[in-house]
Amino acid sequence: MFQAPQIDYLAILPLIIVFGGGLIGCLLEGFLRREQRVSTQLWLSVATLVAALVALVWVARDNMGITAAGSVTIDGPTLMIQGLILSLSIIGLLAMSERLGGSTPDAFTQAGVSVPGSFEEREAVRLGGTTTEVYPLTLLAVGGMMLFPAANDLLLMFIALEILSLPLYVLSGLARRRRLLSQEASLKYFLLGAFSSAFFLFGAVLLYGYAGSMRLDVIADAIGTETGMDGLLIPGMLLLATGLLFKVGAVPFHNWTPDVYQGAPTPVTGFMAACTKVAAFGAMLRLFYVGLEAARLDWQPVLAVVAAASMIVGAVLTIVQTDLKRILAYSSIAHAGFILTGLVALEQVGASSTMFYLAAYGFMTIPAFALIALVRSAGSEATHISQWSGLGRRAPWLAAAFSFLLLAFAGIPLTSGFTGKFAVFAAAVANDYAWLAVIGVLASAVTAYIYFKVIVTFYFGDTSNDTVVVTPSALTTFAVVTGVLVTLGLGIVPAPVLDLAASAAQFLR
Amino acid sequence: MTDVPWLTILLAVPALGALALVLMPRGFAKAREFALGVSLVTLVLAVVAALQFSVGGGELQLVEEYSWIPQFGVTFALGIDGIALSMILLSVILVPICLIAAWDDVPADGTRRLQGYVAWMLLLEAMMIGVFAATDVFLFYVFFEAMLVPVYFLIGQYGGPDRARAATKFLLYSLLGGLIMLVAVIGLYTVGPGGTDGFLLSNLTGLEIGGVTEKLLFLGFFIAFAIKAPMFPVHTWLPHAATEARPATAVLLVGVLDKVGTFGMLRFCLQMFPEASQWATPVVIVLAVTSIIYGALLAIGQTDMMRLIAFTSISHFGFIVLGIFAMTTVSQTGSTLYMVNHGFTTAALFLIAGMLIARRGSRTIADYGGWQRVTPLIVGTLLISGLSALALPGLNAFVSEFLVIVGTFQRYPAAAIIGATGVILAALYILLWWQKIATGPKPEEIARTTRDMTTREKFVVAPLIAAFLFLGFYPKPVIDLLEPAVTTTLQHVGVTDPAPAVSAEGSEG
């Protein structure tokens, strides 16, 4: 007989708030008048995220435990990752709402459904037929991201993966300008994402065959005992890892990253780069630290090689890029390698350093993309390096902020990037992966070349081009200032956040 | 130990000055005066701090310790011995001189460019004080790397025509060296006692590491310092950087920053890895002697005077390293004194070369000739500085070069003899240079428009020449300051001075 599972609603209150907000957003989209849409949706979304964050800190933190028939775990790492996703998506959402003089969020098309260059599109632009589907889509994606690291069951993890991915596929295709590139990015992301989901599902099925359950604790118990299906464990693990490594953009599953990052609307790229990475690494931490910890000898070397390959490939390919969004895309591949270096360490310090790095990376990535969206040439975004030449003199604050973020990407001391790198490398060295740290260090030196080349272009290049910097609204300014301050703060006084990460690194099993 | 945190104050004053300059409105016309004022205040504070220092003790003084990032074992720990104090004094004396020298280097139109230039100078001063005062390996590393940023901008934004490439080259070399050191820094923590103050230099001194680990850690640090120093064969960034930099920047770069390399060898390599240091000594000695000869030979062949000075520095750094690794009290005292002397001498050479270049508009030596009669004061001071560089008795460098050679001879006679030929070569490159500039027919067309040293320029060279004479005739106070620190270092290494050659023969015979 079916028995309803006990659900600790207080523990999952943040999730409920976010999903509820997303659904209300969908409803409002049908009822609101055009001119009300943007502001209503914006404030609804921000309010939802803030409310969820408040609920997380005030309610969920006191209700940790495994709930919903063992499929959801709310523990330290979950809350840390969820809190991070919420904070990052607040500033991500603010950056998305930048309106540059129009009635529409500027980065997004008026009519996502129309064919680029078609009559419908022109008509939508003429009528100002603003649709604001980005807000509910973002909220639903955030909900999926929050569920992802909380999932204690492979099937739920798969569902969370899909919930977070599908809105992102759509969001990638909504760029206002260069519509074809954007739609191509969307399609590419969708197709490859569907592949990787299939791999993930296949892996989940194999582990089900191996352990007789999809729950991580059951799988963990099964490892080391004879189940009669022992041959399924390793292929199952590797296929699961494939699905997750795809989401974080690690080599060799990184090929979608540059094209999608370039094609997607710039603020979406920032949101996607930061939050997806946080969520997927959160899920990876749970999968490997809780479910597959006992089989570490089988997966640790594989992940170490993936980490090394990501750092090397990401770093080397970064230096040949000439488009800023692609530079950041390839650098995100290298960063995925750095984060994996922390994850491979497989200790409490591994989990805490990974989470710290995710915080550092997220808070530098969103403002970086938000700033890219402000630099324009002939109405569209100017993302080629040469178009940024000499901006240091014309837009000193933008150049200073972006340069500072680049210093953080490069891992120069007194920025969060350095603290994060130090944390993951220290974790790796302490756990006999010193060679990974060495590769990481060399990769850092390689990527530093391109970051400083960009800074050179800002400050030392000539100024003869038609690039203009638009004045951002308070929304983007807030997002950028927050990101820069966090980047600086985590570089100079990282102790409180390190403490938080360390205290939150205890998984419930 | 005093109640006043002198070192923190010394560090904070220029840093806050730099911050204030950045925050000031764009049209702030008195940026130079403000920066000079800040640097003079720093100088006074440094002198007051130096008066608290009791000469004759080899232990660290003015010690401060504050917990910074306990999770990483990092302490904000400052403290100085005689060597560090002399380096800090050198820095705070040279910075105001450089600010006066660079008075007209940037357009005095009250633009942000000028503000930026002096702000970077002050920030660099703060970093230099920090790097010499840090007694926590991690903190040292932070300053060591963060220092690159102001230098990068000083060269790249305000230098000569090929400045961007020179700045990038400088940065990549230094960053690579620094990152290699980072791995060693992390490794050092893991072999050390660990804990919340596991990076304190005092906790890492006298460890029994031994074997391959110690050698690898030593190499990690040594490579970084050799690049910084700059030592053959990793010196190639220096001539390029020094040529493209403004003379004032070049002074700080070569005169002070490069000393971090030799300072680090003394303070970190020798003190923490005594066995590995002795193991590496033969190779280092050979490289040092090579640097002396190679730098001098290349200096003779230079046609560009900034490059010439850069190569003389490579030769002089060879002497410093030779003295450090000969590991006798006399040779190391000579080296540390040489570090001070070289700072003043190179400063004078670069700044006077800068005066000539400002008048003639060319760095090429062949463009000059007969200037003895056009600008007798400038050419005269050039001669005095040149004689100091070639170590004429009575001028500062003689004492230190003599001590290095005598000290080295006690242990490695062959190295001392070969190294001493560098002194002869020095006479060649300096006197040839001076001859090409000063002698010959008076260049009429230039002479009419060129004026001799201005009052401002007199303020620049006067303190330097006073330093030459003082240190040349009466080096005792400085030697008294340095010798105890050197003795302590040698105790850490566990090396005693060789007995005088004659009695050694007698006793062994």
Tab-separated table of C-alpha atoms in Angstrom, chain B residues 71-357:
chain	number	residue	atom	x	y	z
B	71	GLN	CA	42.343	28.243	8.683
B	72	PHE	CA	45.418	28.382	6.474
B	73	GLY	CA	47.799	28.835	9.382
B	74	VAL	CA	48.520	32.402	8.327
B	75	THR	CA	49.570	35.136	10.710
B	76	PHE	CA	50.003	38.778	9.922
B	77	ALA	CA	53.479	38.769	11.382
B	78	LEU	CA	56.009	41.545	10.938
B	79	GLY	CA	59.475	41.935	12.353
B	80	ILE	CA	62.835	43.182	11.190
B	81	ASP	CA	66.463	42.393	11.647
B	82	GLY	CA	69.329	44.603	10.539
B	83	ILE	CA	69.124	43.473	6.929
B	84	ALA	CA	65.403	44.103	6.683
B	85	LEU	CA	65.764	47.471	8.387
B	86	SER	CA	68.463	48.562	5.966
B	87	MET	CA	66.307	47.515	3.025
B	88	ILE	CA	63.291	49.355	4.389
B	89	LEU	CA	65.372	52.469	4.960
B	90	LEU	CA	66.690	52.190	1.427
B	91	SER	CA	63.139	52.023	0.105
B	92	VAL	CA	61.782	54.934	2.074
B	93	ILE	CA	64.776	57.090	1.139
B	94	LEU	CA	64.555	56.283	-2.543
B	95	VAL	CA	60.798	56.769	-2.943
B	96	PRO	CA	60.747	60.537	-2.241
B	97	ILE	CA	63.853	60.937	-4.400
B	98	CYS	CA	62.103	59.112	-7.218
B	99	LEU	CA	58.978	61.205	-6.812
B	100	ILE	CA	61.046	64.377	-7.138
B	101	ALA	CA	62.920	62.915	-10.080
B	102	ALA	CA	59.689	62.001	-11.820
B	103	TRP	CA	58.183	65.431	-11.160
B	104	ASP	CA	57.919	66.366	-14.816
B	105	ASP	CA	57.670	62.855	-16.196
B	106	VAL	CA	53.945	62.874	-16.466
B	107	PRO	CA	51.911	65.800	-17.730
B	108	ALA	CA	51.297	68.148	-14.826
B	109	ASP	CA	47.805	68.936	-15.961
B	110	GLY	CA	46.187	67.406	-12.942
B	111	THR	CA	44.867	64.474	-14.903
B	112	ARG	CA	44.090	61.090	-13.549
B	113	ARG	CA	47.213	59.796	-15.260
B	114	LEU	CA	49.408	61.782	-12.924
B	115	GLN	CA	47.360	60.800	-9.928
B	116	GLY	CA	47.652	57.184	-11.003
B	117	TYR	CA	51.405	57.366	-11.374
B	118	VAL	CA	52.089	58.691	-7.902
B	119	ALA	CA	49.417	56.466	-6.379
B	120	TRP	CA	51.089	53.367	-7.813
B	121	MET	CA	54.425	54.621	-6.482
B	122	LEU	CA	53.026	54.911	-2.976
B	123	LEU	CA	51.330	51.537	-3.170
B	124	LEU	CA	54.616	50.043	-4.302
B	125	GLU	CA	56.346	51.633	-1.332
B	126	ALA	CA	53.843	50.021	1.021
B	127	MET	CA	54.362	46.643	-0.628
B	128	MET	CA	58.151	46.951	-0.413
B	129	ILE	CA	58.014	47.710	3.293
B	130	GLY	CA	55.692	44.759	3.718
B	131	VAL	CA	57.818	42.321	1.801
B	132	PHE	CA	60.928	43.141	3.830
B	133	ALA	CA	59.107	43.146	7.156
B	134	ALA	CA	57.034	39.983	6.727
B	135	THR	CA	58.058	37.150	9.004
B	136	ASP	CA	55.286	34.832	7.946
B	137	VAL	CA	56.061	32.937	4.767
B	138	PHE	CA	52.529	33.259	3.447
B	139	LEU	CA	52.429	36.971	4.181
B	140	PHE	CA	55.764	37.372	2.458
B	141	TYR	CA	54.371	35.556	-0.547
B	142	VAL	CA	51.320	37.812	-0.621
B	143	PHE	CA	53.464	40.948	-0.688
B	144	PHE	CA	55.889	39.338	-3.119
B	145	GLU	CA	53.111	38.770	-5.637
B	146	ALA	CA	50.957	41.805	-4.934
B	147	MET	CA	54.016	43.976	-5.529
B	148	LEU	CA	53.930	42.944	-9.178
B	149	VAL	CA	50.731	44.830	-9.835
B	150	PRO	CA	51.964	48.378	-9.165
B	151	VAL	CA	55.218	47.707	-11.012
B	152	TYR	CA	53.290	46.269	-13.926
B	153	PHE	CA	51.234	49.409	-14.227
B	154	LEU	CA	54.181	51.718	-13.624
B	155	ILE	CA	56.070	50.141	-16.505
B	156	GLY	CA	53.164	49.339	-18.762
B	157	GLN	CA	51.243	52.552	-18.475
B	158	TYR	CA	53.932	55.155	-18.120
B	159	GLY	CA	56.975	53.669	-19.839
B	160	GLY	CA	58.586	53.982	-23.261
B	161	PRO	CA	57.185	52.976	-26.646
B	162	ASP	CA	57.558	49.233	-26.184
B	163	ARG	CA	56.271	49.399	-22.626
B	164	ALA	CA	53.345	47.013	-22.942
B	165	ARG	CA	55.515	44.126	-24.056
B	166	ALA	CA	58.169	44.890	-21.463
B	167	ALA	CA	55.588	45.021	-18.695
B	168	THR	CA	54.040	41.747	-19.747
B	169	LYS	CA	57.434	40.073	-19.959
B	170	PHE	CA	58.306	41.329	-16.502
B	171	LEU	CA	55.024	40.148	-15.139
B	172	LEU	CA	55.088	36.691	-16.651
B	173	TYR	CA	58.615	35.962	-15.484
B	174	SER	CA	57.881	37.169	-11.987
B	175	LEU	CA	54.504	35.495	-11.808
B	176	LEU	CA	55.884	32.174	-12.965
B	177	GLY	CA	58.635	32.365	-10.373
B	178	GLY	CA	56.123	33.376	-7.746
B	179	LEU	CA	53.757	30.568	-8.569
B	180	ILE	CA	56.543	28.011	-8.376
B	181	MET	CA	57.250	29.456	-4.966
B	182	LEU	CA	53.571	29.073	-4.087
B	183	VAL	CA	53.779	25.308	-4.427
B	184	ALA	CA	56.857	25.347	-2.216
B	185	VAL	CA	55.026	27.572	0.266
B	186	ILE	CA	52.169	25.091	0.475
B	187	GLY	CA	54.594	22.208	0.663
B	188	LEU	CA	56.459	23.919	3.460
B	189	TYR	CA	53.278	24.141	5.496
B	190	THR	CA	52.658	20.428	5.136
B	191	VAL	CA	56.146	19.483	6.299
B	192	GLY	CA	56.088	22.093	9.057
B	193	PRO	CA	54.306	21.925	12.388
B	194	GLY	CA	51.049	23.150	10.815
B	195	GLY	CA	48.338	24.613	12.976
B	196	THR	CA	47.058	28.135	13.101
B	197	ASP	CA	50.481	29.759	12.891
B	198	GLY	CA	52.145	27.159	10.725
B	199	PHE	CA	53.553	29.735	8.336
B	200	LEU	CA	55.511	31.708	10.897
B	201	LEU	CA	59.110	31.853	9.830
B	202	SER	CA	60.234	31.076	13.357
B	203	ASN	CA	58.197	27.864	13.324
B	204	LEU	CA	59.684	26.832	10.013
B	205	THR	CA	63.293	27.506	10.892
B	206	GLY	CA	65.347	24.584	12.056
B	207	LEU	CA	62.996	21.921	10.740
B	208	GLU	CA	64.577	18.590	10.023
B	209	ILE	CA	63.228	18.130	6.513
B	210	GLY	CA	66.093	16.607	4.671
B	211	GLY	CA	66.305	14.632	1.483
B	212	VAL	CA	64.526	15.285	-1.775
B	213	THR	CA	61.695	17.246	-0.163
B	214	GLU	CA	64.040	19.862	1.200
B	215	LYS	CA	65.818	20.188	-2.111
B	216	LEU	CA	62.558	20.602	-4.002
B	217	LEU	CA	61.257	23.181	-1.552
B	218	PHE	CA	64.568	25.016	-1.712
B	219	LEU	CA	64.415	25.062	-5.493
B	220	GLY	CA	60.860	26.376	-5.456
B	221	PHE	CA	61.965	29.367	-3.421
B	222	PHE	CA	65.338	29.778	-5.072
B	223	ILE	CA	64.007	29.888	-8.630
B	224	ALA	CA	61.572	32.632	-7.679
B	225	PHE	CA	64.332	34.636	-6.007
B	226	ALA	CA	66.790	34.060	-8.846
B	227	ILE	CA	64.272	35.431	-11.336
B	228	LYS	CA	63.631	38.400	-9.122
B	229	ALA	CA	67.303	39.018	-8.343
B	230	PRO	CA	67.888	38.720	-11.506
B	231	MET	CA	70.460	36.052	-11.991
B	232	PHE	CA	71.870	34.529	-15.115
B	233	PRO	CA	70.173	32.699	-16.917
B	234	VAL	CA	66.746	33.983	-15.808
B	235	HIS	CA	67.635	37.660	-16.044
B	236	THR	CA	66.371	38.338	-19.553
B	237	TRP	CA	63.303	40.259	-18.471
B	238	LEU	CA	65.314	42.932	-16.676
B	239	PRO	CA	67.042	44.834	-19.493
B	240	HIS	CA	63.780	45.087	-21.363
B	241	ALA	CA	61.793	46.207	-18.332
B	242	ALA	CA	64.403	48.687	-17.111
B	243	THR	CA	64.762	50.195	-20.577
B	244	GLU	CA	61.080	50.794	-21.103
B	245	ALA	CA	60.369	51.979	-17.585
B	246	ARG	CA	60.602	55.601	-16.540
B	247	PRO	CA	63.943	56.261	-14.835
B	248	ALA	CA	62.193	56.662	-11.480
B	249	THR	CA	60.396	53.358	-11.941
B	250	ALA	CA	63.631	51.700	-12.988
B	251	VAL	CA	65.255	52.921	-9.790
B	252	LEU	CA	62.648	51.276	-7.616
B	253	LEU	CA	62.598	48.180	-9.798
B	254	VAL	CA	66.319	47.542	-9.899
B	255	GLY	CA	67.356	49.395	-6.784
B	256	VAL	CA	64.860	47.950	-4.347
B	257	LEU	CA	62.539	45.352	-5.818
B	258	ASP	CA	65.236	43.118	-7.191
B	259	LYS	CA	66.782	43.084	-3.723
B	260	VAL	CA	63.779	41.065	-2.632
B	261	GLY	CA	65.433	38.232	-4.530
B	262	THR	CA	68.715	38.341	-2.658
B	263	PHE	CA	66.945	39.203	0.581
B	264	GLY	CA	64.755	36.156	0.102
B	265	MET	CA	67.783	33.946	-0.483
B	266	LEU	CA	69.245	35.059	2.834
B	267	ARG	CA	66.078	35.062	4.836
B	268	PHE	CA	64.188	32.135	3.401
B	269	CYS	CA	66.434	29.796	1.412
B	270	LEU	CA	69.378	29.783	3.790
B	271	GLN	CA	67.403	29.962	6.975
B	272	MET	CA	64.770	27.351	6.237
B	273	PHE	CA	66.695	24.933	4.025
B	274	PRO	CA	70.275	24.913	5.297
B	275	GLU	CA	71.163	21.477	3.982
B	276	ALA	CA	69.711	22.100	0.562
B	277	SER	CA	71.445	25.474	0.450
B	278	GLN	CA	74.788	23.844	1.000
B	279	TRP	CA	73.899	21.199	-1.544
B	280	ALA	CA	73.136	23.865	-4.141
B	281	THR	CA	76.090	26.099	-3.329
B	282	PRO	CA	78.499	24.905	-6.067
B	283	VAL	CA	75.951	25.519	-8.812
B	284	VAL	CA	74.880	28.853	-7.385
B	285	ILE	CA	78.493	30.015	-7.095
B	286	VAL	CA	79.116	29.139	-10.735
B	287	LEU	CA	75.958	30.957	-11.803
B	288	ALA	CA	76.859	33.980	-9.696
B	289	VAL	CA	80.323	34.236	-11.200
B	290	THR	CA	78.801	33.793	-14.642
B	291	SER	CA	76.393	36.647	-13.881
B	292	ILE	CA	79.248	38.905	-12.862
B	293	ILE	CA	81.262	38.337	-16.029
B	294	TYR	CA	78.332	38.019	-18.395
B	295	GLY	CA	76.539	41.128	-17.127
B	296	ALA	CA	79.722	43.154	-17.304
B	297	LEU	CA	80.613	41.985	-20.808
B	298	LEU	CA	77.152	42.759	-22.102
B	299	ALA	CA	77.194	46.126	-20.395
B	300	ILE	CA	80.348	46.998	-22.322
B	301	GLY	CA	78.604	46.213	-25.580
B	302	GLN	CA	75.435	48.228	-24.962
B	303	THR	CA	74.523	51.234	-27.057
B	304	ASP	CA	71.463	52.137	-24.973
B	305	MET	CA	72.293	53.638	-21.618
B	306	MET	CA	69.285	52.304	-19.736
B	307	ARG	CA	70.154	48.813	-20.945
B	308	LEU	CA	73.751	49.414	-19.955
B	309	ILE	CA	72.755	50.181	-16.370
B	310	ALA	CA	70.478	47.152	-16.344
B	311	PHE	CA	73.348	44.887	-17.336
B	312	THR	CA	75.692	46.410	-14.772
B	313	SER	CA	73.076	45.485	-12.213
B	314	ILE	CA	73.101	41.885	-13.362
B	315	SER	CA	76.844	41.905	-12.793
B	316	HIS	CA	76.455	43.494	-9.367
B	317	PHE	CA	73.765	41.072	-8.352
B	318	GLY	CA	76.229	38.360	-9.239
B	319	PHE	CA	78.520	39.752	-6.562
B	320	ILE	CA	75.714	39.865	-4.026
B	321	VAL	CA	74.697	36.261	-4.654
B	322	LEU	CA	78.324	35.159	-4.640
B	323	GLY	CA	78.809	36.702	-1.225
B	324	ILE	CA	75.619	35.170	0.146
B	325	PHE	CA	76.467	31.655	-0.933
B	326	ALA	CA	80.150	31.844	-0.032
B	327	MET	CA	78.676	31.727	3.480
B	328	THR	CA	81.296	33.491	5.476
B	329	THR	CA	80.509	36.307	7.851
B	330	VAL	CA	82.666	38.665	5.857
B	331	SER	CA	81.221	37.795	2.461
B	332	GLN	CA	77.625	37.943	3.631
B	333	THR	CA	78.183	41.211	5.431
B	334	GLY	CA	79.666	42.450	2.182
B	335	SER	CA	76.642	41.238	0.254
B	336	THR	CA	74.124	42.851	2.535
B	337	LEU	CA	76.083	46.095	2.480
B	338	TYR	CA	76.299	45.754	-1.285
B	339	MET	CA	72.496	45.546	-1.388
B	340	VAL	CA	72.302	48.958	0.236
B	341	ASN	CA	75.092	50.466	-1.843
B	342	HIS	CA	73.830	49.135	-5.105
B	343	GLY	CA	70.469	50.699	-4.374
B	344	PHE	CA	71.971	54.163	-4.099
B	345	THR	CA	74.447	53.762	-6.947
B	346	THR	CA	71.957	52.389	-9.437
B	347	ALA	CA	69.452	55.019	-8.419
B	348	ALA	CA	71.960	57.737	-9.224
B	349	LEU	CA	72.913	56.154	-12.542
B	350	PHE	CA	69.327	55.712	-13.697
B	351	LEU	CA	68.244	59.159	-12.587
B	352	ILE	CA	71.192	60.951	-14.153
B	353	ALA	CA	70.723	58.964	-17.333
B	354	GLY	CA	67.100	60.084	-17.151
B	355	MET	CA	68.207	63.711	-16.934
B	356	LEU	CA	70.370	63.292	-20.002
B	357	ILE	CA	67.593	61.538	-21.881
